[in-house]
PDB file of C-alpha atoms in Angstrom:
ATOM      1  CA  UNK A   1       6.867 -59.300 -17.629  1.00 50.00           C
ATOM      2  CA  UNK A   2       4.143 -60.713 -15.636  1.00 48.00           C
ATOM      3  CA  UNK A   3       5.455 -59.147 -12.178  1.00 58.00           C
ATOM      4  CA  UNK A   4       4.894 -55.719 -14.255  1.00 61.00           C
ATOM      5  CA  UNK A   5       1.546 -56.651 -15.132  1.00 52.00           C
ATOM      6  CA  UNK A   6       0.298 -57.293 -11.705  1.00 53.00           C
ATOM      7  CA  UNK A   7       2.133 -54.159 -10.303  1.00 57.00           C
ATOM      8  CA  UNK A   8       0.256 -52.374 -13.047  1.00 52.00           C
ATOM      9  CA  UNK A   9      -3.039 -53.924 -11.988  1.00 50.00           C
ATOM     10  CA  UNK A  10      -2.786 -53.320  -8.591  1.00 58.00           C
ATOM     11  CA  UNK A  11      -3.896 -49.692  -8.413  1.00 57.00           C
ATOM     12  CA  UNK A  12      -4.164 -48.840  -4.708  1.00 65.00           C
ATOM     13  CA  UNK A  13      -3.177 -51.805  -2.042  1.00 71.00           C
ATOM     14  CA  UNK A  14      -4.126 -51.177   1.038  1.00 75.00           C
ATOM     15  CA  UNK A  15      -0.660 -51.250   3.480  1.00 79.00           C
ATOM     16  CA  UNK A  16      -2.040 -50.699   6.566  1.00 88.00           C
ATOM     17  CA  UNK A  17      -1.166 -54.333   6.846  1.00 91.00           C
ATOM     18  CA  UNK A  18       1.171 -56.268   5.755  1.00 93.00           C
ATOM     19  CA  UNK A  19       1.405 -60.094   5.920  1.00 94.00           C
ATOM     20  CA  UNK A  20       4.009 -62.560   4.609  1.00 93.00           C
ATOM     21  CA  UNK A  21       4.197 -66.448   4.560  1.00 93.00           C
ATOM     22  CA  UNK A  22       5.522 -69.100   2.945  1.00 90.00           C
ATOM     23  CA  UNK A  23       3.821 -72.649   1.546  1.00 88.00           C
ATOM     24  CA  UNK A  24       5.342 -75.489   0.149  1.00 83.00           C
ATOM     25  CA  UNK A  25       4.713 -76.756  -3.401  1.00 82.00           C
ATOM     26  CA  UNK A  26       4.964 -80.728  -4.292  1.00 78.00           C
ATOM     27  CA  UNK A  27       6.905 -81.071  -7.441  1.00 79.00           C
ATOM     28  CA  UNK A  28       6.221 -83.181  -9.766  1.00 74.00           C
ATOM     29  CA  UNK A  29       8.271 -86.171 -10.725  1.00 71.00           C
ATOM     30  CA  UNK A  30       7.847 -85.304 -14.754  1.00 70.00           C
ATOM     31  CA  UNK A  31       9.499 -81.740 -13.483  1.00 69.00           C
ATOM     32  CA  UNK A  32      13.017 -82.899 -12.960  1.00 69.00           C
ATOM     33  CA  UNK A  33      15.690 -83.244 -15.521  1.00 67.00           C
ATOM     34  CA  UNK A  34      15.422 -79.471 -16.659  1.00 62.00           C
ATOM     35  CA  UNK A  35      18.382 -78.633 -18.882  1.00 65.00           C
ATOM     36  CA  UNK A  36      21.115 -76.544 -17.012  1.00 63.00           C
ATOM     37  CA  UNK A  37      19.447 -78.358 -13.646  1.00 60.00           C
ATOM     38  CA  UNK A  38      17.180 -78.111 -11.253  1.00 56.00           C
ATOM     39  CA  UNK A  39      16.343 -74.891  -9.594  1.00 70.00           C
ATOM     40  CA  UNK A  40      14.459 -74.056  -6.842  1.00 74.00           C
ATOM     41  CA  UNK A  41      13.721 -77.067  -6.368  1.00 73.00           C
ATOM     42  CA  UNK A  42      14.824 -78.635  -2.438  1.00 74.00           C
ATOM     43  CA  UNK A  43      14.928 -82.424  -1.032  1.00 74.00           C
ATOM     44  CA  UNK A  44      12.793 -82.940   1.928  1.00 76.00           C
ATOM     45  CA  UNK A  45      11.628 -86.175   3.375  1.00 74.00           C
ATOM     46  CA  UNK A  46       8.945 -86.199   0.908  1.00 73.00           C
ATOM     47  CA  UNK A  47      10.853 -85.418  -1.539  1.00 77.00           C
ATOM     48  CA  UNK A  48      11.321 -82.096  -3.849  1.00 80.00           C
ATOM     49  CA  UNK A  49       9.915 -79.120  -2.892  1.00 81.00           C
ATOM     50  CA  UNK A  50       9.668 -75.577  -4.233  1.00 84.00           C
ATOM     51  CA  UNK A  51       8.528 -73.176  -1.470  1.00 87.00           C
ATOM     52  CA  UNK A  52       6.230 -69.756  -2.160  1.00 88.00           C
ATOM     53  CA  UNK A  53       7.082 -67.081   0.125  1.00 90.00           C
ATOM     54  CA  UNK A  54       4.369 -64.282  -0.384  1.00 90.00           C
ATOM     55  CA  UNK A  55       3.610 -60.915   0.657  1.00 91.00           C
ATOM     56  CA  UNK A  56      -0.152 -59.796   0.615  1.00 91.00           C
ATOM     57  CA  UNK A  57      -1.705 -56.149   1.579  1.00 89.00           C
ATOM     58  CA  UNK A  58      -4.187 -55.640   4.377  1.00 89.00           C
ATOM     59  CA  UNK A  59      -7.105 -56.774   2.120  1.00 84.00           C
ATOM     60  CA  UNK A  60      -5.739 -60.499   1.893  1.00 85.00           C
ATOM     61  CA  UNK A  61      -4.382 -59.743  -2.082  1.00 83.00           C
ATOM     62  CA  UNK A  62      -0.909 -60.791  -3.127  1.00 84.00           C
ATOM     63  CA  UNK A  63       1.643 -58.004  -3.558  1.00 85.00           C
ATOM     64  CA  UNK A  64       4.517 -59.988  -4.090  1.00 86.00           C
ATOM     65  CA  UNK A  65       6.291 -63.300  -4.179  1.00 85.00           C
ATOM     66  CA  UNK A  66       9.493 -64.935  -4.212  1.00 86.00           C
ATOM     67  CA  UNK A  67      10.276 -68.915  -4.806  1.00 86.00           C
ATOM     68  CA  UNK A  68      12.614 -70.707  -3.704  1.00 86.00           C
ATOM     69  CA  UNK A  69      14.232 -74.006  -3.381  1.00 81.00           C
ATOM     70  CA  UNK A  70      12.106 -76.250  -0.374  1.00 76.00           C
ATOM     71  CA  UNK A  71      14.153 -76.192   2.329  1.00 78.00           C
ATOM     72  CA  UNK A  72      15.105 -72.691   2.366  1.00 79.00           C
ATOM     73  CA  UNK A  73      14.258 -70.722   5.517  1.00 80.00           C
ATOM     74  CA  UNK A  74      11.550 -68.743   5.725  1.00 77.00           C
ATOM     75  CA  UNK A  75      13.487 -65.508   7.778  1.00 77.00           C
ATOM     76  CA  UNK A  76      15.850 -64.851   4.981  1.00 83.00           C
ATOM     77  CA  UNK A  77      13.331 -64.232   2.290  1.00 86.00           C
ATOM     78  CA  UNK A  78      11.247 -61.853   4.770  1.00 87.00           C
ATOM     79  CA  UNK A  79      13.757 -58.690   3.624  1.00 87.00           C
ATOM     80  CA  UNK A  80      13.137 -59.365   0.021  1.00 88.00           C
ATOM     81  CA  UNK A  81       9.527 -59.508   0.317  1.00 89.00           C
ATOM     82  CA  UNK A  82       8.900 -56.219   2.430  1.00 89.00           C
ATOM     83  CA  UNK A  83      11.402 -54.155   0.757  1.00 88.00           C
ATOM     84  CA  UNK A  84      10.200 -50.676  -0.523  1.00 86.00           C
ATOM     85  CA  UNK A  85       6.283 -51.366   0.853  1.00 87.00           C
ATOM     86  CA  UNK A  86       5.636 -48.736   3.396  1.00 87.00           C
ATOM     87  CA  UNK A  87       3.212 -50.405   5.712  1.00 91.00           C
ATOM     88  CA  UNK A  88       2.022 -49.749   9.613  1.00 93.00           C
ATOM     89  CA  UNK A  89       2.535 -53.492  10.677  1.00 95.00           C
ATOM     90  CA  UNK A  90       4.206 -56.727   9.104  1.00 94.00           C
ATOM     91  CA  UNK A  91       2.350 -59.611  10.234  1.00 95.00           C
ATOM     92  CA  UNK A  92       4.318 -63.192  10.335  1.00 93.00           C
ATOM     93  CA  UNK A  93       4.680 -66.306  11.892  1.00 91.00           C
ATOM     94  CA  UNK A  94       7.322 -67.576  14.188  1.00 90.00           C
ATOM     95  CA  UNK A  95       9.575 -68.862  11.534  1.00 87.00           C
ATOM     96  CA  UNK A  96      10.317 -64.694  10.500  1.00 88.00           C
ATOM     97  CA  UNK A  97      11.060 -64.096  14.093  1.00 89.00           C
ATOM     98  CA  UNK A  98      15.046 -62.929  13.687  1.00 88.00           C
ATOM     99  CA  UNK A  99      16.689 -59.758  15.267  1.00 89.00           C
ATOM    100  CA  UNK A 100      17.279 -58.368  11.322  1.00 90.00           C
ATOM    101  CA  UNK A 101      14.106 -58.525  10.302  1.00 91.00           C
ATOM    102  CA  UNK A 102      12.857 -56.499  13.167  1.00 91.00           C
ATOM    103  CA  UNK A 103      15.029 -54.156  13.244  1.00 92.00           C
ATOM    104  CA  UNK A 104      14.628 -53.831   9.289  1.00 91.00           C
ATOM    105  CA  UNK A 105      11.197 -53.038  10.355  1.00 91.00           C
ATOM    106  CA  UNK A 106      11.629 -50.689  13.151  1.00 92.00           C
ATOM    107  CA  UNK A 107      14.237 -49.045  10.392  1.00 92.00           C
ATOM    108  CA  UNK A 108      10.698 -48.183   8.509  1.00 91.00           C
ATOM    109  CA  UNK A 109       8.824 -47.568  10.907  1.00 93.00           C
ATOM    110  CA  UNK A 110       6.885 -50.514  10.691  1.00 93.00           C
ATOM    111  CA  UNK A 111       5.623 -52.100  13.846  1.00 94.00           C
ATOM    112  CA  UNK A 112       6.690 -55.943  13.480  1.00 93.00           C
ATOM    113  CA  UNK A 113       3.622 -57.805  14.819  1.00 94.00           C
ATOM    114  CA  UNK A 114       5.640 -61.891  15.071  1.00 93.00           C
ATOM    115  CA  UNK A 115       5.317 -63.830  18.194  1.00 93.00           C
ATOM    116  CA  UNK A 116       8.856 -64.991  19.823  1.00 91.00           C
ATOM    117  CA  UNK A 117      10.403 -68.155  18.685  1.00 88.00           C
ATOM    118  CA  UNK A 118       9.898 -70.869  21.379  1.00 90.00           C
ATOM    119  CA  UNK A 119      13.617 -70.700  22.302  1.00 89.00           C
ATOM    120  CA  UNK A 120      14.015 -67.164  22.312  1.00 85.00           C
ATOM    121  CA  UNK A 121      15.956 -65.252  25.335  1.00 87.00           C
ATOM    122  CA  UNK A 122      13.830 -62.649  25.531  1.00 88.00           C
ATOM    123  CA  UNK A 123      10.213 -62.457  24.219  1.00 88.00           C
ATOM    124  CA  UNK A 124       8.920 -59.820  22.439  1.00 88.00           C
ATOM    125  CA  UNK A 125       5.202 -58.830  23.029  1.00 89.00           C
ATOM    126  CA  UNK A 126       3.318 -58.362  19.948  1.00 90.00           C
ATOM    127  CA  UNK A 127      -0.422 -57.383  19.592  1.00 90.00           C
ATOM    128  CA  UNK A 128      -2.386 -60.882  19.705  1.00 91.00           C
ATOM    129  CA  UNK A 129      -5.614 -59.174  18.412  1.00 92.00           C
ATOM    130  CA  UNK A 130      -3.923 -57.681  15.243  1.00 93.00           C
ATOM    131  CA  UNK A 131      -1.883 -61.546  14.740  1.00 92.00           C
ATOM    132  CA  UNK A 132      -5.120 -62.939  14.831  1.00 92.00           C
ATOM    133  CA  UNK A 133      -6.083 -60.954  11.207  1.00 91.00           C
ATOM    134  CA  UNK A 134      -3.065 -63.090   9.571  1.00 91.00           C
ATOM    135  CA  UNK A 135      -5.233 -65.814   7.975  1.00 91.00           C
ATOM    136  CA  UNK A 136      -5.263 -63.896   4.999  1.00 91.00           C
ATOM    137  CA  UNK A 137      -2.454 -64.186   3.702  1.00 92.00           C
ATOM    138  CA  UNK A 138      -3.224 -68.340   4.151  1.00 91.00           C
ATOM    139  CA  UNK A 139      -6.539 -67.582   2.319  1.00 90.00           C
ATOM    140  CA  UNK A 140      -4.171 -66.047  -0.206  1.00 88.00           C
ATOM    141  CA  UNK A 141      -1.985 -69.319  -0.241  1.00 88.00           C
ATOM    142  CA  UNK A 142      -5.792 -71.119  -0.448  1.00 87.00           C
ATOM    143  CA  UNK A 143      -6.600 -69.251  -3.814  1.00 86.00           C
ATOM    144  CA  UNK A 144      -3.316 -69.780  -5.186  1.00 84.00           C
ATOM    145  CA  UNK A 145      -2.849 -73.350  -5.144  1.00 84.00           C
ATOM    146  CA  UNK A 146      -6.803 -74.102  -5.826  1.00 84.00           C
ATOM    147  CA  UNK A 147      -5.184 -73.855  -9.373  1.00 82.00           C
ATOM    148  CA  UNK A 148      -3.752 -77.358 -10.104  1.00 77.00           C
ATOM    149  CA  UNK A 149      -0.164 -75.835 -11.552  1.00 74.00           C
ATOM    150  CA  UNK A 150       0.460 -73.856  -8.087  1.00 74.00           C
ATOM    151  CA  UNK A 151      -0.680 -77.050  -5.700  1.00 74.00           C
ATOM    152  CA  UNK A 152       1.648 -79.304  -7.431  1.00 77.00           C
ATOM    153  CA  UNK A 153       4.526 -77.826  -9.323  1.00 78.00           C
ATOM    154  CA  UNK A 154       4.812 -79.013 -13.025  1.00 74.00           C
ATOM    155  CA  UNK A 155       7.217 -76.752 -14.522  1.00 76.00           C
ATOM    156  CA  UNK A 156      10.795 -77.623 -15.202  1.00 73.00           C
ATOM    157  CA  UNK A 157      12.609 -74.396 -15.431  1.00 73.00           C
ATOM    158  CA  UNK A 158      12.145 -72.035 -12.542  1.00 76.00           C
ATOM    159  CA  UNK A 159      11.205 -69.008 -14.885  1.00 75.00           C
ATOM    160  CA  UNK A 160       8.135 -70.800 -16.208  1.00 77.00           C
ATOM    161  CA  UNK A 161       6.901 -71.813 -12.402  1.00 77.00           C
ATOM    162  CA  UNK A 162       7.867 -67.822 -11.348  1.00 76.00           C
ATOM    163  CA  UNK A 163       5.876 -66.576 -14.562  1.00 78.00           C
ATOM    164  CA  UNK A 164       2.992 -68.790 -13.083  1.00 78.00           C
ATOM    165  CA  UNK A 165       2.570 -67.302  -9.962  1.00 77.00           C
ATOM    166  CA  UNK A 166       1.833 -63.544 -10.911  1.00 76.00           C
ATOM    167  CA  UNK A 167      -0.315 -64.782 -13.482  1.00 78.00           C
ATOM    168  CA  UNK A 168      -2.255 -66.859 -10.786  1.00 78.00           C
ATOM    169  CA  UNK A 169      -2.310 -63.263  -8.850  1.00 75.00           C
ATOM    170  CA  UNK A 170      -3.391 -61.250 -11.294  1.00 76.00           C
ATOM    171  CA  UNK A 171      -6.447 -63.802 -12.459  1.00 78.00           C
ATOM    172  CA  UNK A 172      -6.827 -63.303  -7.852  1.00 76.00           C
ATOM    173  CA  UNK A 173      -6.640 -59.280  -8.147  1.00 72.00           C
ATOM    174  CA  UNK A 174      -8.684 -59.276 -11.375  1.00 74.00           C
ATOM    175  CA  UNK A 175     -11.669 -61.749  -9.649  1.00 73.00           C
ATOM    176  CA  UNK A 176     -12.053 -59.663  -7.044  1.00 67.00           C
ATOM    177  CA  UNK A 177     -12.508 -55.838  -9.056  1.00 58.00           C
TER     178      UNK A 177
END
């Protein structure tokens, strides 16, 4: 319901850009124990995580987001997020550099702009001048979890924690018109 409401909202993103990322989320020792157990919710060293893997248009405002459990890797979420968004560039970091993600992108006709893994074969050259534009979508992540729910995770169940996070977009979308 609330993923509706913020595609309704969002009138006209601008997808000249697009940028996705991923942050982690503390949770909360007084979330475990959830009936029917506990999703999304990884072990690190630190211990339990819930990771936010977000999408956000050339304007730094969030189009979409997935959660997942901590540890998850950030690559195999990438598809998910950019799926049906026709954009001119995808922006990432190194940790969505993988072979199916670019050629997902070159699929669309979207110009993958992610610098080469360290221990990649062969490096890809991507524009450094356009990479250097994807600190929005970490101001995004900054908004987000200035809201006490989204910096440390609270919620038991999954679907209340995933119902927070488009409402915490929307309140970002509505701020700014």
């Amino acid at each position: 319901m609330w993923e509706s409401l913020l595609e309704q909202r969002i009138d006209e993103p601008d997808y000249e850009w697009l940028m996705i990322d991923a942050s982690h989320v503390k949770v909360h020792a007084h979330a475990r124990g959830a009936v029917g157990g506990n999703r999304s919710m990884g072990r690190t060293k630190g211990g339990l995580n819930t990771k936010i893997h977000l999408a956000v248009e050339a304007q730094g405002m969030p189009v979409r987001m997935v959660v997942t459990a901590g540890p998850a890797a950030d690559g195999r979420q990438a598809g998910e997020l950019i799926e049906g968004i026709e954009a001119d560039y995808l922006l990432a970091d190194r940790a969505d550099d993988t072979d199916s993600l670019v050629e997902a992108c070159l699929q669309r006709d979207i110009e993958p702009v992610i610098p080469s893994k360290r221990n990649r074969k062969q490096p890809r050259a991507h524009d450094e001048h356009l990479y250097r534009h994807r600190h929005l979508v970490e101001n995004a992540f900054l908004w987000l979890k200035r809201w006490r729910g989204m910096a440390t995770r609270y919620a038991k169940n999954t679907a209340s924690f995933l119902a927070a996070v488009p409402i915490r977009c929307l309140a970002i979308w509505i701020s700014v018109l």
